[in-house]
Short mmCIF file of N, CA and C in Angstrom, two decimals:
data_model
loop_
_atom_site.label_atom_id
_atom_site.label_comp_id
_atom_site.label_asym_id
_atom_site.label_seq_id
_atom_site.Cartn_x
_atom_site.Cartn_y
_atom_site.Cartn_z
N UNK W 1084 -140.41 61.53 58.89
CA UNK W 1084 -141.54 61.64 57.97
C UNK W 1084 -141.17 61.03 56.63
N UNK W 1085 -142.04 60.23 56.09
CA UNK W 1085 -141.75 59.58 54.82
C UNK W 1085 -141.71 60.62 53.71
N UNK W 1086 -140.85 60.38 52.72
CA UNK W 1086 -140.71 61.28 51.60
C UNK W 1086 -141.27 60.62 50.36
N UNK W 1087 -141.97 61.36 49.53
CA UNK W 1087 -142.59 60.82 48.33
C UNK W 1087 -141.59 60.08 47.46
N UNK W 1088 -142.03 59.00 46.89
CA UNK W 1088 -141.22 58.28 45.93
C UNK W 1088 -140.24 57.30 46.55
N UNK W 1089 -140.58 56.78 47.73
CA UNK W 1089 -139.66 55.86 48.40
C UNK W 1089 -139.43 54.62 47.56
N UNK W 1090 -138.22 54.15 47.53
CA UNK W 1090 -137.85 52.94 46.80
C UNK W 1090 -137.50 51.87 47.79
N UNK W 1091 -137.94 50.67 47.55
CA UNK W 1091 -137.60 49.56 48.43
C UNK W 1091 -136.10 49.28 48.34
N UNK W 1092 -135.50 48.98 49.46
CA UNK W 1092 -134.06 48.73 49.46
C UNK W 1092 -133.73 47.49 50.26
N UNK W 1093 -132.60 46.87 49.93
CA UNK W 1093 -132.11 45.74 50.71
C UNK W 1093 -131.21 46.31 51.79
N UNK W 1094 -131.60 45.98 53.07
CA UNK W 1094 -130.73 46.48 54.15
C UNK W 1094 -129.68 45.43 54.46
N UNK W 1095 -129.22 45.01 54.01
CA UNK W 1095 -128.25 43.96 54.26
C UNK W 1095 -127.22 44.39 55.44
N UNK W 1096 -104.45 61.68 58.52
CA UNK W 1096 -104.32 63.19 58.63
C UNK W 1096 -103.44 63.75 57.60
N UNK W 1097 -104.30 64.41 56.85
CA UNK W 1097 -103.45 64.88 55.77
C UNK W 1097 -102.37 65.83 56.30
N UNK W 1098 -101.08 65.67 55.89
CA UNK W 1098 -99.99 66.54 56.32
C UNK W 1098 -99.47 67.28 55.11
N UNK W 1099 -99.38 68.57 55.20
CA UNK W 1099 -98.87 69.35 54.08
C UNK W 1099 -97.35 69.28 54.10
N UNK W 1100 -96.78 68.82 53.01
CA UNK W 1100 -95.33 68.66 52.94
C UNK W 1100 -94.78 69.70 51.97
N UNK W 1101 -93.83 70.48 52.40
CA UNK W 1101 -93.20 71.46 51.51
C UNK W 1101 -92.23 70.74 50.62
N UNK W 1102 -92.35 70.95 49.29
CA UNK W 1102 -91.46 70.28 48.36
C UNK W 1102 -90.09 70.94 48.38
N UNK W 1103 -89.09 70.18 48.75
CA UNK W 1103 -87.71 70.65 48.73
C UNK W 1103 -86.86 69.55 48.11
N UNK W 1104 -85.73 69.94 47.60
CA UNK W 1104 -84.88 68.97 46.91
C UNK W 1104 -84.46 67.83 47.83
N UNK W 1105 -84.34 68.11 49.13
CA UNK W 1105 -83.85 67.08 50.05
C UNK W 1105 -84.96 66.14 50.50
N UNK W 1106 -86.22 66.45 50.16
CA UNK W 1106 -87.33 65.60 50.59
C UNK W 1106 -87.69 64.59 49.52
N UNK W 1107 -88.16 63.40 49.92
CA UNK W 1107 -88.65 62.43 48.93
C UNK W 1107 -89.97 62.91 48.36
N UNK W 1108 -90.43 62.33 47.24
CA UNK W 1108 -91.71 62.72 46.66
C UNK W 1108 -92.83 62.53 47.67
N UNK W 1109 -93.85 63.43 47.65
CA UNK W 1109 -94.96 63.28 48.59
C UNK W 1109 -95.71 61.98 48.37
N UNK W 1110 -96.21 61.41 49.44
CA UNK W 1110 -96.97 60.17 49.36
C UNK W 1110 -98.34 60.37 49.98
N UNK W 1111 -99.20 59.35 49.88
CA UNK W 1111 -100.51 59.42 50.51
C UNK W 1111 -100.35 59.61 52.01
N UNK W 1112 -101.20 60.44 52.59
CA UNK W 1112 -101.13 60.71 54.01
C UNK W 1112 -102.18 59.89 54.73
N UNK W 1113 -102.05 59.71 56.05
CA UNK W 1113 -102.93 58.80 56.78
C UNK W 1113 -104.42 59.07 56.61
N UNK W 1114 -104.85 60.35 56.60
CA UNK W 1114 -106.28 60.63 56.51
C UNK W 1114 -106.83 60.27 55.15
N UNK W 1115 -106.07 60.53 54.08
CA UNK W 1115 -106.55 60.31 52.73
C UNK W 1115 -106.38 58.88 52.24
N UNK W 1116 -105.60 58.07 52.94
CA UNK W 1116 -105.34 56.70 52.48
C UNK W 1116 -106.56 55.82 52.73
N UNK W 1117 -107.06 55.13 51.71
CA UNK W 1117 -108.20 54.21 51.93
C UNK W 1117 -107.83 53.10 52.91
N UNK W 1118 -108.71 52.88 53.88
CA UNK W 1118 -108.48 51.82 54.85
C UNK W 1118 -109.66 50.85 54.92
N UNK W 1119 -110.74 51.16 54.22
CA UNK W 1119 -111.92 50.30 54.28
C UNK W 1119 -112.73 50.44 53.01
N UNK W 1120 -113.38 49.36 52.62
CA UNK W 1120 -114.30 49.38 51.48
C UNK W 1120 -115.47 48.47 51.80
N UNK W 1121 -116.67 48.93 51.49
CA UNK W 1121 -117.87 48.16 51.83
C UNK W 1121 -118.87 48.16 50.68
N UNK W 1122 -119.25 46.98 50.19
CA UNK W 1122 -120.32 46.90 49.19
C UNK W 1122 -121.66 47.27 49.83
N UNK W 1123 -122.46 48.05 49.13
CA UNK W 1123 -123.75 48.49 49.65
C UNK W 1123 -124.84 48.18 48.62
N UNK W 1124 -125.67 47.16 48.84
CA UNK W 1124 -126.76 46.87 47.91
C UNK W 1124 -127.79 47.99 47.94
N UNK W 1125 -128.26 48.40 46.75
CA UNK W 1125 -129.31 49.42 46.65
C UNK W 1125 -130.28 49.00 45.55
N UNK W 1126 -131.43 49.64 45.46
CA UNK W 1126 -132.38 49.33 44.38
C UNK W 1126 -131.82 49.62 42.98
N UNK W 1127 -130.76 50.42 42.90
CA UNK W 1127 -130.18 50.77 41.60
C UNK W 1127 -128.94 49.95 41.28
N UNK W 1128 -128.64 48.98 42.12
CA UNK W 1128 -127.46 48.16 41.91
C UNK W 1128 -126.48 48.31 43.06
N UNK W 1129 -125.39 47.58 42.97
CA UNK W 1129 -124.41 47.56 44.04
C UNK W 1129 -123.52 48.79 44.00
N UNK W 1130 -123.48 49.52 45.12
CA UNK W 1130 -122.52 50.60 45.31
C UNK W 1130 -121.39 50.10 46.18
N UNK W 1131 -120.21 50.69 46.03
CA UNK W 1131 -119.09 50.36 46.91
C UNK W 1131 -118.58 51.66 47.52
N UNK W 1132 -118.55 51.71 48.85
CA UNK W 1132 -118.04 52.87 49.59
C UNK W 1132 -116.59 52.60 49.98
N UNK W 1133 -115.71 53.53 49.65
CA UNK W 1133 -114.30 53.44 50.01
C UNK W 1133 -114.00 54.61 50.94
N UNK W 1134 -113.36 54.33 52.07
CA UNK W 1134 -113.15 55.37 53.08
C UNK W 1134 -111.78 55.24 53.74
N UNK W 1135 -111.33 56.38 54.29
CA UNK W 1135 -110.21 56.37 55.21
C UNK W 1135 -110.80 56.26 56.61
N UNK W 1136 -109.96 56.38 57.62
CA UNK W 1136 -110.49 56.35 58.98
C UNK W 1136 -111.35 57.57 59.27
N UNK W 1137 -111.12 58.66 58.52
CA UNK W 1137 -111.81 59.92 58.81
C UNK W 1137 -112.84 60.32 57.77
N UNK W 1138 -112.64 59.95 56.50
CA UNK W 1138 -113.45 60.49 55.41
C UNK W 1138 -114.01 59.40 54.50
N UNK W 1139 -115.16 59.68 53.92
CA UNK W 1139 -115.64 58.92 52.78
C UNK W 1139 -114.89 59.45 51.56
N UNK W 1140 -114.22 58.57 50.84
CA UNK W 1140 -113.39 58.97 49.72
C UNK W 1140 -114.02 58.70 48.36
N UNK W 1141 -114.81 57.64 48.28
CA UNK W 1141 -115.37 57.25 46.98
C UNK W 1141 -116.64 56.44 47.20
N UNK W 1142 -117.64 56.71 46.37
CA UNK W 1142 -118.87 55.93 46.38
C UNK W 1142 -119.32 55.80 44.94
N UNK W 1143 -119.15 54.61 44.38
CA UNK W 1143 -119.43 54.42 42.96
C UNK W 1143 -120.17 53.10 42.74
N UNK W 1144 -120.84 53.01 41.60
CA UNK W 1144 -121.51 51.77 41.21
C UNK W 1144 -120.46 50.74 40.83
N UNK W 1145 -120.61 49.55 41.36
CA UNK W 1145 -119.61 48.51 41.13
C UNK W 1145 -119.47 48.16 39.66
N UNK W 1146 -120.55 48.26 38.89
CA UNK W 1146 -120.46 47.90 37.48
C UNK W 1146 -119.95 49.04 36.61
N UNK W 1147 -119.62 50.17 37.22
CA UNK W 1147 -119.12 51.32 36.47
C UNK W 1147 -117.69 51.72 36.85
N UNK W 1148 -117.17 51.14 37.90
CA UNK W 1148 -115.88 51.60 38.41
C UNK W 1148 -115.08 50.42 38.94
N UNK W 1149 -114.13 49.95 38.17
CA UNK W 1149 -113.34 48.80 38.56
C UNK W 1149 -112.48 49.10 39.78
N UNK W 1150 -112.13 50.37 39.98
CA UNK W 1150 -111.27 50.73 41.12
C UNK W 1150 -111.94 50.40 42.45
N UNK W 1151 -113.24 50.65 42.54
CA UNK W 1151 -113.90 50.37 43.82
C UNK W 1151 -114.07 48.87 44.02
N UNK W 1152 -114.24 48.13 42.93
CA UNK W 1152 -114.34 46.67 43.04
C UNK W 1152 -113.01 46.11 43.55
N UNK W 1153 -111.91 46.63 43.02
CA UNK W 1153 -110.59 46.21 43.47
C UNK W 1153 -110.38 46.56 44.94
N UNK W 1154 -110.80 47.77 45.32
CA UNK W 1154 -110.65 48.18 46.72
C UNK W 1154 -111.44 47.27 47.65
N UNK W 1155 -112.64 46.91 47.24
CA UNK W 1155 -113.47 46.02 48.06
C UNK W 1155 -112.83 44.64 48.18
N UNK W 1156 -112.23 44.17 47.09
CA UNK W 1156 -111.61 42.84 47.11
C UNK W 1156 -110.37 42.81 47.99
N UNK W 1157 -109.70 43.98 48.12
CA UNK W 1157 -108.46 44.02 48.88
C UNK W 1157 -108.68 44.36 50.35
N UNK W 1158 -109.92 44.67 50.72
CA UNK W 1158 -110.22 45.08 52.09
C UNK W 1158 -111.20 44.10 52.71
N UNK W 1159 -110.94 43.70 53.91
CA UNK W 1159 -111.77 42.66 54.52
C UNK W 1159 -113.06 43.19 55.13
N UNK W 1160 -113.12 44.47 55.47
CA UNK W 1160 -114.31 44.96 56.15
C UNK W 1160 -114.47 46.46 55.97
N UNK W 1161 -115.68 46.93 56.27
CA UNK W 1161 -115.93 48.36 56.29
C UNK W 1161 -115.46 48.95 57.61
N UNK W 1162 -115.73 50.23 57.79
CA UNK W 1162 -115.42 50.88 59.06
C UNK W 1162 -116.59 51.77 59.44
N UNK W 1163 -116.41 52.61 60.45
CA UNK W 1163 -117.52 53.44 60.92
C UNK W 1163 -118.04 54.37 59.83
N UNK W 1164 -117.13 54.87 58.98
CA UNK W 1164 -117.56 55.79 57.91
C UNK W 1164 -118.38 55.06 56.86
N UNK W 1165 -117.95 53.88 56.43
CA UNK W 1165 -118.71 53.16 55.40
C UNK W 1165 -120.03 52.64 55.95
N UNK W 1166 -120.04 52.22 57.22
CA UNK W 1166 -121.30 51.75 57.80
C UNK W 1166 -122.31 52.89 57.93
N UNK W 1167 -121.81 54.08 58.31
CA UNK W 1167 -122.69 55.24 58.39
C UNK W 1167 -123.23 55.60 57.00
N UNK W 1168 -122.38 55.47 55.99
CA UNK W 1168 -122.80 55.73 54.61
C UNK W 1168 -123.90 54.75 54.21
N UNK W 1169 -123.70 53.48 54.52
CA UNK W 1169 -124.69 52.46 54.19
C UNK W 1169 -126.02 52.74 54.88
N UNK W 1170 -125.97 53.10 56.16
CA UNK W 1170 -127.19 53.39 56.90
C UNK W 1170 -127.95 54.57 56.28
N UNK W 1171 -127.23 55.62 55.94
CA UNK W 1171 -127.89 56.81 55.40
C UNK W 1171 -128.43 56.57 53.99
N UNK W 1172 -127.74 55.78 53.20
CA UNK W 1172 -128.28 55.42 51.88
C UNK W 1172 -129.56 54.60 52.02
N UNK W 1173 -129.58 53.69 53.00
CA UNK W 1173 -130.79 52.93 53.26
C UNK W 1173 -131.96 53.83 53.59
N UNK W 1174 -131.71 54.84 54.41
CA UNK W 1174 -132.76 55.80 54.76
C UNK W 1174 -133.20 56.62 53.55
N UNK W 1175 -132.24 56.99 52.72
CA UNK W 1175 -132.55 57.75 51.51
C UNK W 1175 -133.48 56.96 50.60
N UNK W 1176 -133.13 55.72 50.33
CA UNK W 1176 -133.96 54.91 49.42
C UNK W 1176 -135.29 54.50 50.05
N UNK W 1177 -135.37 54.52 51.37
CA UNK W 1177 -136.63 54.23 52.05
C UNK W 1177 -137.53 55.46 52.14
N UNK W 1178 -137.04 56.59 51.63
CA UNK W 1178 -137.83 57.80 51.67
C UNK W 1178 -137.80 58.51 53.01
N UNK W 1179 -136.77 58.23 53.82
CA UNK W 1179 -136.68 58.80 55.17
C UNK W 1179 -135.58 59.84 55.32
N UNK W 1180 -134.86 60.11 54.25
CA UNK W 1180 -133.74 61.06 54.32
C UNK W 1180 -133.65 61.84 53.01
N UNK W 1181 -133.46 63.16 53.14
CA UNK W 1181 -133.33 64.02 51.95
C UNK W 1181 -131.96 64.68 51.86
N UNK W 1182 -131.13 64.53 52.88
CA UNK W 1182 -129.78 65.08 52.86
C UNK W 1182 -128.87 64.16 53.66
N UNK W 1183 -127.59 64.18 53.32
CA UNK W 1183 -126.64 63.28 53.96
C UNK W 1183 -125.74 64.05 54.92
N UNK W 1184 -125.35 63.38 55.99
CA UNK W 1184 -124.47 63.97 56.99
C UNK W 1184 -123.26 63.06 57.13
N UNK W 1185 -122.30 63.26 56.25
CA UNK W 1185 -121.14 62.38 56.17
C UNK W 1185 -119.87 63.22 55.98
N UNK W 1186 -118.72 62.72 56.42
CA UNK W 1186 -117.45 63.42 56.21
C UNK W 1186 -116.94 63.15 54.80
N UNK W 1187 -117.01 64.15 53.94
CA UNK W 1187 -116.72 63.96 52.52
C UNK W 1187 -115.31 64.45 52.17
N UNK W 1188 -114.39 63.54 52.07
CA UNK W 1188 -113.00 63.88 51.79
C UNK W 1188 -112.78 64.66 50.51
N UNK W 1189 -113.39 64.25 49.38
CA UNK W 1189 -113.12 64.94 48.11
C UNK W 1189 -113.47 66.42 48.10
N UNK W 1190 -114.29 66.89 49.03
CA UNK W 1190 -114.63 68.31 49.08
C UNK W 1190 -113.57 69.13 49.82
N UNK W 1191 -112.63 68.43 50.46
CA UNK W 1191 -111.60 69.11 51.25
C UNK W 1191 -110.29 69.19 50.48
N UNK W 1192 -109.72 70.38 50.42
CA UNK W 1192 -108.47 70.57 49.70
C UNK W 1192 -107.36 69.69 50.26
N UNK W 1193 -107.34 69.54 51.58
CA UNK W 1193 -106.27 68.77 52.22
C UNK W 1193 -106.31 67.29 51.88
N UNK W 1194 -107.45 66.83 51.37
CA UNK W 1194 -107.55 65.42 50.99
C UNK W 1194 -106.78 65.11 49.71
N UNK W 1195 -106.65 66.13 48.85
CA UNK W 1195 -105.87 65.96 47.63
C UNK W 1195 -106.59 65.25 46.51
N UNK W 1196 -107.92 65.17 46.55
CA UNK W 1196 -108.69 64.54 45.49
C UNK W 1196 -109.22 65.62 44.55
N UNK W 1197 -109.00 65.46 43.25
CA UNK W 1197 -109.52 66.40 42.27
C UNK W 1197 -108.73 67.70 42.21
N UNK W 1198 -109.10 68.52 41.22
CA UNK W 1198 -108.49 69.84 41.06
C UNK W 1198 -109.29 70.86 41.86
N UNK W 1199 -108.73 72.06 42.00
CA UNK W 1199 -109.45 73.12 42.71
C UNK W 1199 -110.77 73.43 42.02
N UNK W 1200 -110.78 73.44 40.69
CA UNK W 1200 -112.02 73.70 39.95
C UNK W 1200 -113.04 72.60 40.19
N UNK W 1201 -112.61 71.36 40.15
CA UNK W 1201 -113.53 70.25 40.38
C UNK W 1201 -114.14 70.32 41.77
N UNK W 1202 -113.34 70.66 42.76
CA UNK W 1202 -113.87 70.77 44.13
C UNK W 1202 -114.90 71.89 44.23
N UNK W 1203 -114.69 72.99 43.51
CA UNK W 1203 -115.68 74.07 43.50
C UNK W 1203 -117.01 73.57 42.95
N UNK W 1204 -116.94 72.80 41.88
CA UNK W 1204 -118.15 72.25 41.28
C UNK W 1204 -118.82 71.27 42.24
N UNK W 1205 -118.04 70.38 42.84
CA UNK W 1205 -118.63 69.38 43.74
C UNK W 1205 -119.27 70.04 44.96
N UNK W 1206 -118.64 71.11 45.46
CA UNK W 1206 -119.25 71.82 46.59
C UNK W 1206 -120.56 72.49 46.17
N UNK W 1207 -120.58 73.04 44.96
CA UNK W 1207 -121.80 73.68 44.46
C UNK W 1207 -122.92 72.66 44.29
N UNK W 1208 -122.59 71.44 43.93
CA UNK W 1208 -123.61 70.39 43.80
C UNK W 1208 -124.33 70.17 45.13
N UNK W 1209 -123.61 70.29 46.22
CA UNK W 1209 -124.20 70.05 47.54
C UNK W 1209 -125.29 71.05 47.89
N UNK W 1210 -125.31 72.19 47.17
CA UNK W 1210 -126.31 73.22 47.44
C UNK W 1210 -127.61 73.01 46.67
N UNK W 1211 -127.66 72.02 45.79
CA UNK W 1211 -128.90 71.77 45.02
C UNK W 1211 -129.85 70.98 45.91
N UNK W 1212 -131.02 71.52 46.21
CA UNK W 1212 -131.92 70.84 47.15
C UNK W 1212 -132.47 69.52 46.59
N UNK W 1213 -132.80 68.65 47.49
CA UNK W 1213 -133.51 67.41 47.16
C UNK W 1213 -134.78 67.76 46.38
N UNK W 1214 -135.02 67.03 45.30
CA UNK W 1214 -136.24 67.25 44.52
C UNK W 1214 -136.15 68.38 43.51
N UNK W 1215 -134.97 69.00 43.38
CA UNK W 1215 -134.80 70.10 42.44
C UNK W 1215 -133.74 69.73 41.41
N UNK W 1216 -133.80 70.37 40.26
CA UNK W 1216 -132.77 70.20 39.25
C UNK W 1216 -132.31 71.58 38.77
N UNK W 1217 -131.07 71.65 38.30
CA UNK W 1217 -130.57 72.85 37.65
C UNK W 1217 -129.84 72.41 36.39
N UNK W 1218 -129.55 73.36 35.52
CA UNK W 1218 -128.84 73.03 34.28
C UNK W 1218 -127.33 73.17 34.50
N UNK W 1219 -126.57 72.61 33.56
CA UNK W 1219 -125.12 72.75 33.61
C UNK W 1219 -124.75 74.23 33.55
N UNK W 1220 -125.47 75.01 32.76
CA UNK W 1220 -125.20 76.45 32.67
C UNK W 1220 -125.44 77.14 34.00
N UNK W 1221 -126.54 76.77 34.66
CA UNK W 1221 -126.81 77.37 35.98
C UNK W 1221 -125.76 76.98 37.00
N UNK W 1222 -125.26 75.76 36.91
CA UNK W 1222 -124.20 75.33 37.83
C UNK W 1222 -122.93 76.13 37.56
N UNK W 1223 -122.62 76.37 36.29
CA UNK W 1223 -121.45 77.18 35.94
C UNK W 1223 -121.60 78.60 36.49
N UNK W 1224 -122.81 79.15 36.39
CA UNK W 1224 -123.06 80.49 36.92
C UNK W 1224 -122.93 80.51 38.44
N UNK W 1225 -123.31 79.41 39.08
CA UNK W 1225 -123.26 79.33 40.55
C UNK W 1225 -121.83 79.41 41.07
N UNK W 1226 -120.85 79.02 40.25
CA UNK W 1226 -119.45 79.11 40.67
C UNK W 1226 -118.75 80.28 40.00
N UNK W 1227 -119.55 81.21 39.45
CA UNK W 1227 -119.03 82.43 38.81
C UNK W 1227 -118.16 82.12 37.60
N UNK W 1228 -118.53 81.07 36.88
CA UNK W 1228 -117.85 80.72 35.63
C UNK W 1228 -118.91 80.48 34.56
N UNK W 1229 -119.66 81.53 34.15
CA UNK W 1229 -120.82 81.34 33.28
C UNK W 1229 -120.51 80.74 31.90
N UNK W 1230 -119.26 80.82 31.47
CA UNK W 1230 -118.90 80.28 30.17
C UNK W 1230 -118.26 78.89 30.27
N UNK W 1231 -118.33 78.31 31.45
CA UNK W 1231 -117.61 77.04 31.68
C UNK W 1231 -118.55 75.85 31.76
N UNK W 1232 -119.66 75.87 31.02
CA UNK W 1232 -120.62 74.77 31.11
C UNK W 1232 -119.99 73.42 30.77
N UNK W 1233 -119.14 73.39 29.75
CA UNK W 1233 -118.51 72.12 29.36
C UNK W 1233 -117.56 71.63 30.45
N UNK W 1234 -116.79 72.53 31.01
CA UNK W 1234 -115.86 72.14 32.08
C UNK W 1234 -116.62 71.68 33.32
N UNK W 1235 -117.75 72.32 33.58
CA UNK W 1235 -118.60 71.91 34.70
C UNK W 1235 -119.13 70.51 34.46
N UNK W 1236 -119.56 70.25 33.23
CA UNK W 1236 -120.04 68.91 32.89
C UNK W 1236 -118.96 67.86 33.07
N UNK W 1237 -117.73 68.21 32.70
CA UNK W 1237 -116.61 67.28 32.87
C UNK W 1237 -116.33 67.02 34.34
N UNK W 1238 -116.39 68.07 35.17
CA UNK W 1238 -116.18 67.91 36.60
C UNK W 1238 -117.29 67.05 37.21
N UNK W 1239 -118.51 67.24 36.72
CA UNK W 1239 -119.62 66.40 37.17
C UNK W 1239 -119.32 64.93 36.91
N UNK W 1240 -118.80 64.66 35.71
CA UNK W 1240 -118.51 63.29 35.34
C UNK W 1240 -117.41 62.65 36.18
N UNK W 1241 -116.59 63.47 36.82
CA UNK W 1241 -115.51 62.96 37.67
C UNK W 1241 -115.89 62.97 39.15
N UNK W 1242 -117.13 63.27 39.45
CA UNK W 1242 -117.60 63.27 40.84
C UNK W 1242 -117.36 61.89 41.46
N UNK W 1243 -116.58 61.81 42.53
CA UNK W 1243 -116.27 60.50 43.11
C UNK W 1243 -117.32 59.97 44.09
N UNK W 1244 -118.35 60.77 44.37
CA UNK W 1244 -119.32 60.38 45.40
C UNK W 1244 -120.73 60.36 44.80
N UNK W 1245 -121.07 59.29 44.12
CA UNK W 1245 -122.39 59.17 43.51
C UNK W 1245 -123.48 59.31 44.55
N UNK W 1246 -124.57 59.95 44.17
CA UNK W 1246 -125.77 60.16 45.00
C UNK W 1246 -125.50 61.16 46.13
N UNK W 1247 -124.42 60.94 46.92
CA UNK W 1247 -124.13 61.81 48.06
C UNK W 1247 -123.87 63.24 47.59
N UNK W 1248 -122.97 63.38 46.62
CA UNK W 1248 -122.75 64.67 45.95
C UNK W 1248 -123.60 64.62 44.70
N UNK W 1249 -124.78 65.27 44.71
CA UNK W 1249 -125.85 64.94 43.76
C UNK W 1249 -125.70 65.49 42.34
N UNK W 1250 -124.72 64.94 41.61
CA UNK W 1250 -124.56 65.35 40.22
C UNK W 1250 -125.75 64.91 39.37
N UNK W 1251 -126.56 63.97 39.86
CA UNK W 1251 -127.74 63.53 39.11
C UNK W 1251 -128.80 64.63 39.02
N UNK W 1252 -128.66 65.68 39.83
CA UNK W 1252 -129.64 66.78 39.81
C UNK W 1252 -129.30 67.86 38.79
N UNK W 1253 -128.26 67.63 38.00
CA UNK W 1253 -127.87 68.58 36.96
C UNK W 1253 -128.28 68.01 35.61
N UNK W 1254 -129.05 68.78 34.86
CA UNK W 1254 -129.59 68.30 33.59
C UNK W 1254 -129.28 69.31 32.48
N UNK W 1255 -129.60 68.94 31.26
CA UNK W 1255 -129.35 69.83 30.12
C UNK W 1255 -130.29 71.03 30.14
N UNK W 1256 -129.87 72.09 29.50
CA UNK W 1256 -130.67 73.32 29.46
C UNK W 1256 -132.02 73.10 28.80
N UNK W 1257 -132.08 72.17 27.84
CA UNK W 1257 -133.34 71.92 27.13
C UNK W 1257 -134.26 70.96 27.89
N UNK W 1258 -133.86 70.57 29.10
CA UNK W 1258 -134.68 69.67 29.90
C UNK W 1258 -134.32 68.22 29.74
N UNK W 1259 -133.39 67.90 28.84
CA UNK W 1259 -132.94 66.52 28.70
C UNK W 1259 -132.11 66.10 29.91
N UNK W 1260 -131.90 64.82 30.05
CA UNK W 1260 -131.18 64.32 31.21
C UNK W 1260 -129.71 64.72 31.23
N UNK W 1261 -129.12 64.93 30.07
CA UNK W 1261 -127.68 65.19 30.03
C UNK W 1261 -126.93 63.89 30.20
N UNK W 1262 -125.84 63.91 30.94
CA UNK W 1262 -125.05 62.69 31.13
C UNK W 1262 -125.08 62.21 32.58
N UNK W 1263 -124.58 60.99 32.77
CA UNK W 1263 -124.45 60.44 34.12
C UNK W 1263 -123.57 59.20 34.02
N UNK W 1264 -122.47 59.18 34.77
CA UNK W 1264 -121.54 58.06 34.64
C UNK W 1264 -122.15 56.75 35.12
N UNK W 1265 -123.17 56.83 35.97
CA UNK W 1265 -123.84 55.61 36.42
C UNK W 1265 -124.86 55.08 35.44
N UNK W 1266 -125.09 55.83 34.36
CA UNK W 1266 -126.09 55.42 33.37
C UNK W 1266 -127.34 56.29 33.46
N UNK W 1267 -127.90 56.65 32.31
CA UNK W 1267 -129.05 57.55 32.30
C UNK W 1267 -130.29 56.95 32.96
N UNK W 1268 -130.44 55.63 32.88
CA UNK W 1268 -131.59 55.02 33.54
C UNK W 1268 -131.53 55.24 35.05
N UNK W 1269 -130.35 55.10 35.63
CA UNK W 1269 -130.21 55.35 37.06
C UNK W 1269 -130.47 56.82 37.39
N UNK W 1270 -129.98 57.72 36.55
CA UNK W 1270 -130.23 59.15 36.78
C UNK W 1270 -131.73 59.43 36.78
N UNK W 1271 -132.41 58.86 35.82
CA UNK W 1271 -133.86 59.04 35.73
C UNK W 1271 -134.56 58.48 36.98
N UNK W 1272 -134.12 57.31 37.43
CA UNK W 1272 -134.73 56.70 38.61
C UNK W 1272 -134.48 57.53 39.87
N UNK W 1273 -133.29 58.10 40.00
CA UNK W 1273 -132.99 58.94 41.15
C UNK W 1273 -133.87 60.19 41.17
N UNK W 1274 -134.04 60.81 40.02
CA UNK W 1274 -134.87 62.01 39.94
C UNK W 1274 -136.33 61.67 40.20
N UNK W 1275 -136.77 60.53 39.71
CA UNK W 1275 -138.15 60.09 39.99
C UNK W 1275 -138.33 59.83 41.48
N UNK W 1276 -137.35 59.19 42.09
CA UNK W 1276 -137.40 58.90 43.52
C UNK W 1276 -137.52 60.18 44.34
N UNK W 1277 -136.81 61.22 43.91
CA UNK W 1277 -136.81 62.49 44.64
C UNK W 1277 -138.01 63.36 44.26
N UNK W 1278 -138.80 62.92 43.29
CA UNK W 1278 -139.94 63.72 42.87
C UNK W 1278 -139.52 64.98 42.14
N UNK W 1279 -138.36 64.95 41.50
CA UNK W 1279 -137.85 66.13 40.81
C UNK W 1279 -138.56 66.32 39.48
N UNK W 1280 -138.79 67.56 39.14
CA UNK W 1280 -139.39 67.88 37.85
C UNK W 1280 -138.32 68.41 36.92
N UNK W 1281 -138.30 67.91 35.69
CA UNK W 1281 -137.40 68.44 34.69
C UNK W 1281 -137.97 69.75 34.15
N UNK W 1282 -137.16 70.50 33.44
CA UNK W 1282 -137.63 71.79 32.91
C UNK W 1282 -138.80 71.58 31.96
#
């Protein structure tokens, strides 16, 4: 079923190592190591998906994150995870999808991305429904840290999975857009696409 506000789009093992003096420093493990990167054209600009064989690790706007551009340049092709990400983003922008079904590495402790606090915030973001917004204060309350609005905002800004982990659905208490690493115009367009109402 089509969803209001459709936008036209171009369809174009982590191992836990115990630290001991006799062991070398821990290194990236097979599941968390990026093995593929795929540019994904969207109505809001070029996104780049970076993935391991098992997880989506990063999804960022190419003009906002040099790391994903470098990853794309060093990788010859996408994989099953990045292609699935591309397909689902296409459905989202076509108004045919309101939630994503993808293996999200940064939400898993074993992946080693982010701090424990950041992962709590990113997981809480996944509970915000399509077409809804909450404030940074409400997000802080959702993780039982009511006085941590600023820290929550900082964790939002470090969200490695744009759109998929919907930090764009968090706005200021006064109804303003707040911040967005992809740019406020993109945040506004995403909320308009989802038919979200500000406070």
